[in-house]
Coordinates of C-alpha atoms and ligand atoms in Angstrom, one line a residue:
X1 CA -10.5 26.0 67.4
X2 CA -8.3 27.0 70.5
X3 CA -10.6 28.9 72.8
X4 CA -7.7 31.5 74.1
X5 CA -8.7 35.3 74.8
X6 CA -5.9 37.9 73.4
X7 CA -3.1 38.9 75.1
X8 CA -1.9 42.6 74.9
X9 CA 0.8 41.5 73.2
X10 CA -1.4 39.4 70.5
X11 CA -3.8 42.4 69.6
X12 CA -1.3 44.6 68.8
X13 CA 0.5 41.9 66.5
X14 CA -2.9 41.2 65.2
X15 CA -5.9 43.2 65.3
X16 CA -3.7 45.8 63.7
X17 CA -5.4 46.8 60.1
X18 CA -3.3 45.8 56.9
X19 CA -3.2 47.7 54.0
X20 CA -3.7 44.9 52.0
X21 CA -5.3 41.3 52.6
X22 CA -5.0 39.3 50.0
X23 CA -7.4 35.4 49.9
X24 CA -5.8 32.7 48.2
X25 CA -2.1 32.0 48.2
X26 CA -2.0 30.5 44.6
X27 CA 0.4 31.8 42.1
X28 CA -2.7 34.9 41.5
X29 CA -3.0 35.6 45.1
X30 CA 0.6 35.4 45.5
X31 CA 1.4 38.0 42.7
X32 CA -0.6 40.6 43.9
X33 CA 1.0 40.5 47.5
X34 CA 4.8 40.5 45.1
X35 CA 3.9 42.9 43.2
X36 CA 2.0 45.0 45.6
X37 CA 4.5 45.0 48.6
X38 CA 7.6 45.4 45.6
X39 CA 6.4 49.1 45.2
X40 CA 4.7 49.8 48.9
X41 CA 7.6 48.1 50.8
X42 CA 6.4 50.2 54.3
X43 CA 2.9 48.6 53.5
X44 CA 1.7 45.7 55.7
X45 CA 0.4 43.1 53.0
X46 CA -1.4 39.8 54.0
X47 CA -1.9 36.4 52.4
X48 CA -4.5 34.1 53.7
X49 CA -5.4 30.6 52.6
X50 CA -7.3 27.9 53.7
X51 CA -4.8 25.3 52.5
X52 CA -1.7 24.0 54.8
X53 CA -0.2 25.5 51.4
X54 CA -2.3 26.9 48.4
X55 CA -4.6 24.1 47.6
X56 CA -6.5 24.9 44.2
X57 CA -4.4 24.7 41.1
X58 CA -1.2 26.1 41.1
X59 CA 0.4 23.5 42.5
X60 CA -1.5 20.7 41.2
X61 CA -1.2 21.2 37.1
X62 CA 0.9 20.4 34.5
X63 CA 3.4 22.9 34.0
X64 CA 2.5 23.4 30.6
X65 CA 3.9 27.4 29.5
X66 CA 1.6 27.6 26.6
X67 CA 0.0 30.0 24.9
X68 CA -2.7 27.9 22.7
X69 CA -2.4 24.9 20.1
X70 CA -4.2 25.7 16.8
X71 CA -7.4 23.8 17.5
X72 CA -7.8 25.4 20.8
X73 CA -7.8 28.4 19.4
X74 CA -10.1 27.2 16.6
X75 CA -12.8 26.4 19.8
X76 CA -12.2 30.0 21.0
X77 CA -13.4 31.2 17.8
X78 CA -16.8 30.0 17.7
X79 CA -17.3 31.7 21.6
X80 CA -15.1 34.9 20.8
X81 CA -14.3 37.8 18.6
X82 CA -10.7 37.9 16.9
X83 CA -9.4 40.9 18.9
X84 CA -10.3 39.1 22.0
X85 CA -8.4 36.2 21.4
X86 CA -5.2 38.0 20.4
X87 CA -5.6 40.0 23.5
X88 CA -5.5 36.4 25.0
X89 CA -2.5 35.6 23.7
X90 CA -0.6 38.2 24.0
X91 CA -1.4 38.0 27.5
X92 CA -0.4 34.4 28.0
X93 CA 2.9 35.2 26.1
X94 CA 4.0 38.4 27.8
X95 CA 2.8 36.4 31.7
X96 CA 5.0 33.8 30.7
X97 CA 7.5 36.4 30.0
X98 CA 7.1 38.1 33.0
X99 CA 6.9 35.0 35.0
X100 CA 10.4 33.5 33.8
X101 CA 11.8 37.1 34.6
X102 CA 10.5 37.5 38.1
X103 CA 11.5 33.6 39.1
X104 CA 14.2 33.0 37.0
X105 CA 14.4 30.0 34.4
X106 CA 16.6 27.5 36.8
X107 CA 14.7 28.2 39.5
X108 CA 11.4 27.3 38.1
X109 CA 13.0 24.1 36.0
X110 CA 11.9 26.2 32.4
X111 CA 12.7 24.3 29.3
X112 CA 11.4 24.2 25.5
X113 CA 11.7 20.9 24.9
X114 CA 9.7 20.5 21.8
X115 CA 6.1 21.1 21.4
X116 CA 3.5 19.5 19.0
X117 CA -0.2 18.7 18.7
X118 CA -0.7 15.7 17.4
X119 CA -3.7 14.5 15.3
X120 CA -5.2 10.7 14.9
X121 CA -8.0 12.1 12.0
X122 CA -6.7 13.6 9.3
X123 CA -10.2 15.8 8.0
X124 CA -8.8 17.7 11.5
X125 CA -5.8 17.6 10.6
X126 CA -7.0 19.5 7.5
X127 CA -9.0 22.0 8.9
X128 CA -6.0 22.7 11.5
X129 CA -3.8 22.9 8.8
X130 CA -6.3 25.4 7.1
X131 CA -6.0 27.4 10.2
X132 CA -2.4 27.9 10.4
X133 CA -1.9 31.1 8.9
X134 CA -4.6 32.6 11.3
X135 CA -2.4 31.8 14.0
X136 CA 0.6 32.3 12.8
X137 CA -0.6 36.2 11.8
X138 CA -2.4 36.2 15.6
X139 CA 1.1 35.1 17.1
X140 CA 2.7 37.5 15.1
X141 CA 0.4 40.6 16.2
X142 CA 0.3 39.4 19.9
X143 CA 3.5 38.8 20.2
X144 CA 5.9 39.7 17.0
X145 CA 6.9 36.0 16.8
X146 CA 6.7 34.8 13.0
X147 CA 6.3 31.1 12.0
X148 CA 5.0 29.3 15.4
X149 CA 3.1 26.9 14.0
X150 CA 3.9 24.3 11.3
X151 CA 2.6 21.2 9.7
X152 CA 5.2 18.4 11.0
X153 CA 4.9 14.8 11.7
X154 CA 5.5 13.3 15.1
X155 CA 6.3 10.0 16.4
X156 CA 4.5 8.8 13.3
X157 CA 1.6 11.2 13.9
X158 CA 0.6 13.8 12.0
X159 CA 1.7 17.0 13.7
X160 CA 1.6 20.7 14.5
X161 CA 5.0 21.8 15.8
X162 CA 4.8 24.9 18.3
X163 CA 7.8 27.0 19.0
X164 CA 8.2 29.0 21.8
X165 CA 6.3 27.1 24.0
X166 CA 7.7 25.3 27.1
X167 CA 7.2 23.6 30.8
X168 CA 8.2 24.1 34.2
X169 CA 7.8 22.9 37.2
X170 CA 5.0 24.1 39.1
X171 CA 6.1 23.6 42.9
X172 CA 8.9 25.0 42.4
X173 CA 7.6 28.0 40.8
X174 CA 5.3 28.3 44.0
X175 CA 8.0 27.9 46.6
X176 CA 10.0 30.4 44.6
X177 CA 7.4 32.5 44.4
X178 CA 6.7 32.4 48.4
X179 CA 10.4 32.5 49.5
X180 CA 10.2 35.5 47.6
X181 CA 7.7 37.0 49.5
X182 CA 9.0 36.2 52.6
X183 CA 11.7 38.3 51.8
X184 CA 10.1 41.3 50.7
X185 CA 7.9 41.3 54.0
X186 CA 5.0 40.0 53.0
X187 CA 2.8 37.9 55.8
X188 CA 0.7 34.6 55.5
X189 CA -1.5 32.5 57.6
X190 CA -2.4 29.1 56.5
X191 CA -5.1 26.9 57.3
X192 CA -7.1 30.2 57.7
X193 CA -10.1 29.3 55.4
X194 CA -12.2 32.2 55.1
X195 CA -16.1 32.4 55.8
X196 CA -16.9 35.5 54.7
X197 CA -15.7 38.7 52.9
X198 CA -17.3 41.8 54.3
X199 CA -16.0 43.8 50.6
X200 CA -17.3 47.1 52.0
X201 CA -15.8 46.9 55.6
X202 CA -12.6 45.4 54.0
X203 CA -12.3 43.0 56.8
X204 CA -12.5 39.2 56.3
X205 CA -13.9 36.8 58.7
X206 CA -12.1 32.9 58.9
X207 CA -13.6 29.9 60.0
X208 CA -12.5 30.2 63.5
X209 CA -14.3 33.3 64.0
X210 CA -11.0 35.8 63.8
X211 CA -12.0 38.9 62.3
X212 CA -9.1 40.8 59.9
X213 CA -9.2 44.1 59.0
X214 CA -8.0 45.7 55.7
X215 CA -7.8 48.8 54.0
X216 CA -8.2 47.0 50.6
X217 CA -8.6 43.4 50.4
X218 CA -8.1 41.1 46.6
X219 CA -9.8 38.1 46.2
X220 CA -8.0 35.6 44.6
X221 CA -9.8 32.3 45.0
X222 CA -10.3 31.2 41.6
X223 CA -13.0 28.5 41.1
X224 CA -14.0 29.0 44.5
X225 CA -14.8 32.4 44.3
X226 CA -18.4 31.7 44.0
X227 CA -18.5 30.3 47.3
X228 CA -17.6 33.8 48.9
X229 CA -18.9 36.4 46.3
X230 CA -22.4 34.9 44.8
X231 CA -22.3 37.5 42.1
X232 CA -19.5 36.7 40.8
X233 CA -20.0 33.4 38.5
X234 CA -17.2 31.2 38.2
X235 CA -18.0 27.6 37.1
X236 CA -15.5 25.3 38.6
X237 CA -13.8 22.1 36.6
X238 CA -11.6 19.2 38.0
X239 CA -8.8 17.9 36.0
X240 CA -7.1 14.8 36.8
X241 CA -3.3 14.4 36.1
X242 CA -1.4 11.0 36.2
X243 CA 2.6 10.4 36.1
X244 CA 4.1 7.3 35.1
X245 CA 7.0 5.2 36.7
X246 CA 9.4 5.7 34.8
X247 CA 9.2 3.8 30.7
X248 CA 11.6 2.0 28.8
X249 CA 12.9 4.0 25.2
X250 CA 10.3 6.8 26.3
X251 CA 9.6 8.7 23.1
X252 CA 7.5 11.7 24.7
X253 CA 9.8 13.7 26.1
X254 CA 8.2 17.4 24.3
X255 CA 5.4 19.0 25.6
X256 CA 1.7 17.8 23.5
X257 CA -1.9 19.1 22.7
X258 CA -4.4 16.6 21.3
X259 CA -8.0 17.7 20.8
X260 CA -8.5 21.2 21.4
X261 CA -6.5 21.4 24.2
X262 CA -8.5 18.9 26.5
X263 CA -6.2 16.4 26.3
X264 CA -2.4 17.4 27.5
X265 CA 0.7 15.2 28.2
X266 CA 4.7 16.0 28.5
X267 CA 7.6 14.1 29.4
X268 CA 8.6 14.2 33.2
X269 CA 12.1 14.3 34.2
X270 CA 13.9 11.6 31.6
X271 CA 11.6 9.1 30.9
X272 CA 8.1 9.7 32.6
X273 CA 4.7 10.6 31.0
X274 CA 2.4 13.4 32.5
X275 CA -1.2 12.9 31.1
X276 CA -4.0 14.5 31.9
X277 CA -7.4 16.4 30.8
X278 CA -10.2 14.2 28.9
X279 CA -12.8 16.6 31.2
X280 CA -14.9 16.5 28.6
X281 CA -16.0 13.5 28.7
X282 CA -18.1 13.5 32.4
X283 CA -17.9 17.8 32.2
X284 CA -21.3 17.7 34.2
X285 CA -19.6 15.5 36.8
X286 CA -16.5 17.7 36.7
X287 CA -18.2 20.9 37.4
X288 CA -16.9 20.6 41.1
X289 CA -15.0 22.0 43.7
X290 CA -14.2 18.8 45.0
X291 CA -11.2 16.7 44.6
X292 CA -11.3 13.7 43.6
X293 CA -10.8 10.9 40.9
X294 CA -13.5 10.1 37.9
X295 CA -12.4 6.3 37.3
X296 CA -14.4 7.1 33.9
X297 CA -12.0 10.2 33.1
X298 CA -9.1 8.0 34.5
X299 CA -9.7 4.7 32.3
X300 CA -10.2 6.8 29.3
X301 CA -7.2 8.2 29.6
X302 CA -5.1 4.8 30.4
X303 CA -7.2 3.7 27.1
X304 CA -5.1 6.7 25.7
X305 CA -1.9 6.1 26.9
X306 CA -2.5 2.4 25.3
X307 CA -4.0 2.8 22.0
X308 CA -3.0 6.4 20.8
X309 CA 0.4 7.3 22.3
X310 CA 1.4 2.9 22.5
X311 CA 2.9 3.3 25.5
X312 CA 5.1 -0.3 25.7
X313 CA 3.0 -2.9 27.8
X314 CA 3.7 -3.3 31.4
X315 CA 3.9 0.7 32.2
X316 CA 2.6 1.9 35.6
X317 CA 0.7 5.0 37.2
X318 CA 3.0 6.1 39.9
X319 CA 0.9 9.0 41.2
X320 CA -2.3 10.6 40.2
X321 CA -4.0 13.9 41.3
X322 CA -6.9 16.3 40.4
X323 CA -6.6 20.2 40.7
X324 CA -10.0 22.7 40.7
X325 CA -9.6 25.0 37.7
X326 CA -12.2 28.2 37.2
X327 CA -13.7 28.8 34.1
X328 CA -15.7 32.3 32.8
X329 CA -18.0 31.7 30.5
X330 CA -15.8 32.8 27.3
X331 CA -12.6 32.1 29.1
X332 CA -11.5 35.7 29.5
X333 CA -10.9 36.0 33.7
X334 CA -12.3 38.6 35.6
X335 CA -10.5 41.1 37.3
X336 CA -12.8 44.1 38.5
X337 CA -13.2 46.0 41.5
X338 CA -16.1 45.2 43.6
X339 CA -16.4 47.7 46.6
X340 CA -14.8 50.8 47.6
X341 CA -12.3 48.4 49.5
X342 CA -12.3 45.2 47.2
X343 CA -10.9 43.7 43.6
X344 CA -11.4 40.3 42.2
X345 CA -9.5 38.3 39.9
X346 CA -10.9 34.8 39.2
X347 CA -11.5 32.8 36.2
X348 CA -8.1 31.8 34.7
X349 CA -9.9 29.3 32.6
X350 CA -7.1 27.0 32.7
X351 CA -4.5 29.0 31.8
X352 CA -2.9 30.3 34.9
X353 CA 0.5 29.4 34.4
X354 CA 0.5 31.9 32.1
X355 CA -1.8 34.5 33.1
X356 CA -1.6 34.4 36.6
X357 CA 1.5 36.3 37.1
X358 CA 0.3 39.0 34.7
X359 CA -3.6 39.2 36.5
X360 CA -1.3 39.3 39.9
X361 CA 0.5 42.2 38.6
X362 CA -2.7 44.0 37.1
X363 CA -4.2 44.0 40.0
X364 CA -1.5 45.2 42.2
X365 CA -1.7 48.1 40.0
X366 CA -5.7 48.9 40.3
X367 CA -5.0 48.5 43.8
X368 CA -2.1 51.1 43.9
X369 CA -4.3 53.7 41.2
X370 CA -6.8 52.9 43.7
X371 CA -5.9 52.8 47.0
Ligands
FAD401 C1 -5.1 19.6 36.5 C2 -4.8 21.0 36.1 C3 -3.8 21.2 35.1 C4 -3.5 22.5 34.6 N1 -2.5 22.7 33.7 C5 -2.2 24.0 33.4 C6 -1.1 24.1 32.5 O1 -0.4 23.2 32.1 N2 -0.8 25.4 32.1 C7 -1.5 26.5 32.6 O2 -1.3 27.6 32.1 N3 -2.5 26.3 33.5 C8 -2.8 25.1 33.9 N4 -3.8 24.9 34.8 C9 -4.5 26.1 35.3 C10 -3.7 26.8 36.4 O3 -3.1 25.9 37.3 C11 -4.6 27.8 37.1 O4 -5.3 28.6 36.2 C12 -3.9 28.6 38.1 O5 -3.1 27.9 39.0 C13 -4.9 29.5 38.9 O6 -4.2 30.1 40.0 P1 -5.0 30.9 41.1 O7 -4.0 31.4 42.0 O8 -5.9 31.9 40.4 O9 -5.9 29.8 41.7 P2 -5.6 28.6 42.7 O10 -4.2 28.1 42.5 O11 -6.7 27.7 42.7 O12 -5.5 29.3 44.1 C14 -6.7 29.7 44.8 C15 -6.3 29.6 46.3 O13 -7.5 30.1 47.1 C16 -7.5 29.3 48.3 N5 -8.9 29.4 48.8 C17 -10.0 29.0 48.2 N6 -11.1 29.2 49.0 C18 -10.6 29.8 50.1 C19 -11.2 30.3 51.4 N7 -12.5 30.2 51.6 N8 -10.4 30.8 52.3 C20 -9.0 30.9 52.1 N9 -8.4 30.4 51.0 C21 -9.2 29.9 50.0 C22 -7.2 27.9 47.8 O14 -6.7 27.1 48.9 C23 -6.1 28.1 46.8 O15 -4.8 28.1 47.4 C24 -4.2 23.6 35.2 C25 -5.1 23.4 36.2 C26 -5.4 22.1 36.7 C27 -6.4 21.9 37.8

């Protein structure tokens, strides 16, 4: 920390009061401060984040625009009530929606290029297949689309198809998202990590002992919330994600669910594999903040690329990466106002890509009802 006092000319710049502070620049943070400063453009709106740029998930998953394969949404049956789940979905639907509309397709590098969930045991495959008109109706009611789901084979697998669903690219649906931002007025610090939210001052402290003051402040940290706001339980869970160099007559080139969701991979640019998930397989171990690699989670999943998918021999990691996602305990996020002064959103269990645009927006509005 540089041990400067103020200048005039620095307190007036900056121990003004915003109207808004928002904590955490990921694509939920960000949204608020779009959506927010969109209808109060005379408002001053503030983004702080710890990261040298948002360092959670948003930039670090795998661009999947999904709104649920059928066996995921068989899991979500035994934790929630029908109506719930359809609420889900229609909210992952209409956030993708909203997202592609707000960013633009080209921008973001949106496609469809074919979805599927594949199966290697066919008494799942069954009881998916036993499943599909549930979906189907629950797409149908979330989101009027008829027909999403289908029994299919793939690559010589069994097969669900998925239509509707896509991927993008999840940097560029950041920067777009910021550059956007930047033109509409809205501010950021980085590297600013926060220490402490004072919810019924509305003033923040950072790390380096620089007090902000807000007239409403949104916290939008995610699986770190817990860290600032004890009451508020958000249990954190690492995924790892690896790309390959690029593979010879590459045959993956859709977007794929295997396994309830856990396990996710999609073809990169023309001829690269994206794989990641497997959490459930060390989830004690990957109930953690922390970055890092699980060499278990990782040779599982190089087992996988092997022996299920047959990658041809000889293929090669070229990067590798885990992101921190925030789970809720039935996977429906929380947004809710906590003080006089403060909202939270947290708990995208996941799904952000899809819901975090649409939380962003929601909250923008409780602010504006509420401020
Ligand atoms: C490996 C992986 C793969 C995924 N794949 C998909 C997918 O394919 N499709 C999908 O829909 N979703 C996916 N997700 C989930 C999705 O990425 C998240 O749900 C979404 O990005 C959450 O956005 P957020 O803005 O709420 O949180 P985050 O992006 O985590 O942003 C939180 C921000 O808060 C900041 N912060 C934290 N603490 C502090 C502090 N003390 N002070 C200041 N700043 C702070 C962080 O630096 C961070 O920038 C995946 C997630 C991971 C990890």
């Amino acid at each position: 920390m540089i041990n400067a006092e103020r200048s005039f000319w620095e307190s007036e710049l900056y121990d003004g009061e915003f109207d808004l502070i928002v904590i955490g620049a990921g694509l939920t943070g960000q949204s608020i401060a779009h959506f927010y400063k969109g209808s109060h453009p005379e408002e001053k709106v503030l983004v702080v984040d710890r990261g040298f740029f948002p360092i959670g998930a948003s930039t670090r998953n795998a661009g999947f625009a999904c709104f649920g394969s059928v066996t995921e949404h068989m899991a979500d049956m035994k934790i929630e009530e029908e109506p719930k789940i359809i609420d889900r979905i229609r909210r992952r639907f209409n956030g993708l929606k909203l997202l592609r509309n707000t960013l633009g397709d080209k921008n973001i590098e949106y496609r469809e290029p074919g979805a599927y969930e594949i199966f290697t045991d066919q008494k799942v495959y069954k009881e998916a297949l036993a499943h599909l008109d549930t979906c189907n109706r629950w797409l149908n009611e979330a989101a009027g689309v008829n027909d999403v789901y289908g029994a299919t084979e793939h690559n010589g697998f069994p097969a669900i198809s998925i239509k509707h669903e896509g991927c993008l690219h999840p940097g560029k649906m950041m920067r777009t998202l910021y550059e956007k931002n930047l033109k509409l007025g809205v501010e950021f610090r980085w590297q600013s990590p926060v220490s402490e939210i004072r919810q019924n001052e509305g003033s923040i402290l950072l790390e380096n002992g620089i007090e902000l003051k807000g007239r409403q402040l949104a916290v939008a940290t995610n699986s770190f919330t817990s860290k600032l706001l004890g009451d508020i339980k958000i249990k954190p869970g690492r995924g790892f994600v690896l790309v390959t160099k690029p593979i010879p007559d590459f045959k993956w080139k859709g977007t794929y669910h295997y396994d309830a969701g856990y396990y996710y991979f999609r073809g990169v640019g023309n001829d690269q594999l994206l794989l990641g998930g497997a959490r459930s397989l060390d989830i004690d171990v990957e109930t953690t903040t922390e970055f890092g690699t699980n060499e278990k989670i990782k040779n599982h999943l190089l087992s996988f690329a092997n022996d299920v998918l047959k990658l041809p021999q000889g293929w090669e990691v070229e990067i590798e990466w885990s992101g921190i996602m925030g789970f809720t305990p039935t996977k429906s996020p929380i947004l809710k106002r906590i003080s006089d002064k403060a909202i939270v959103v947290a708990g995208l269990s996941g799904m952000g890509v899809a819901l975090g645009m649409q939380l962003g927006k929601e909250a923008s509005e409780l602010l504006r009802v509420e401020s």
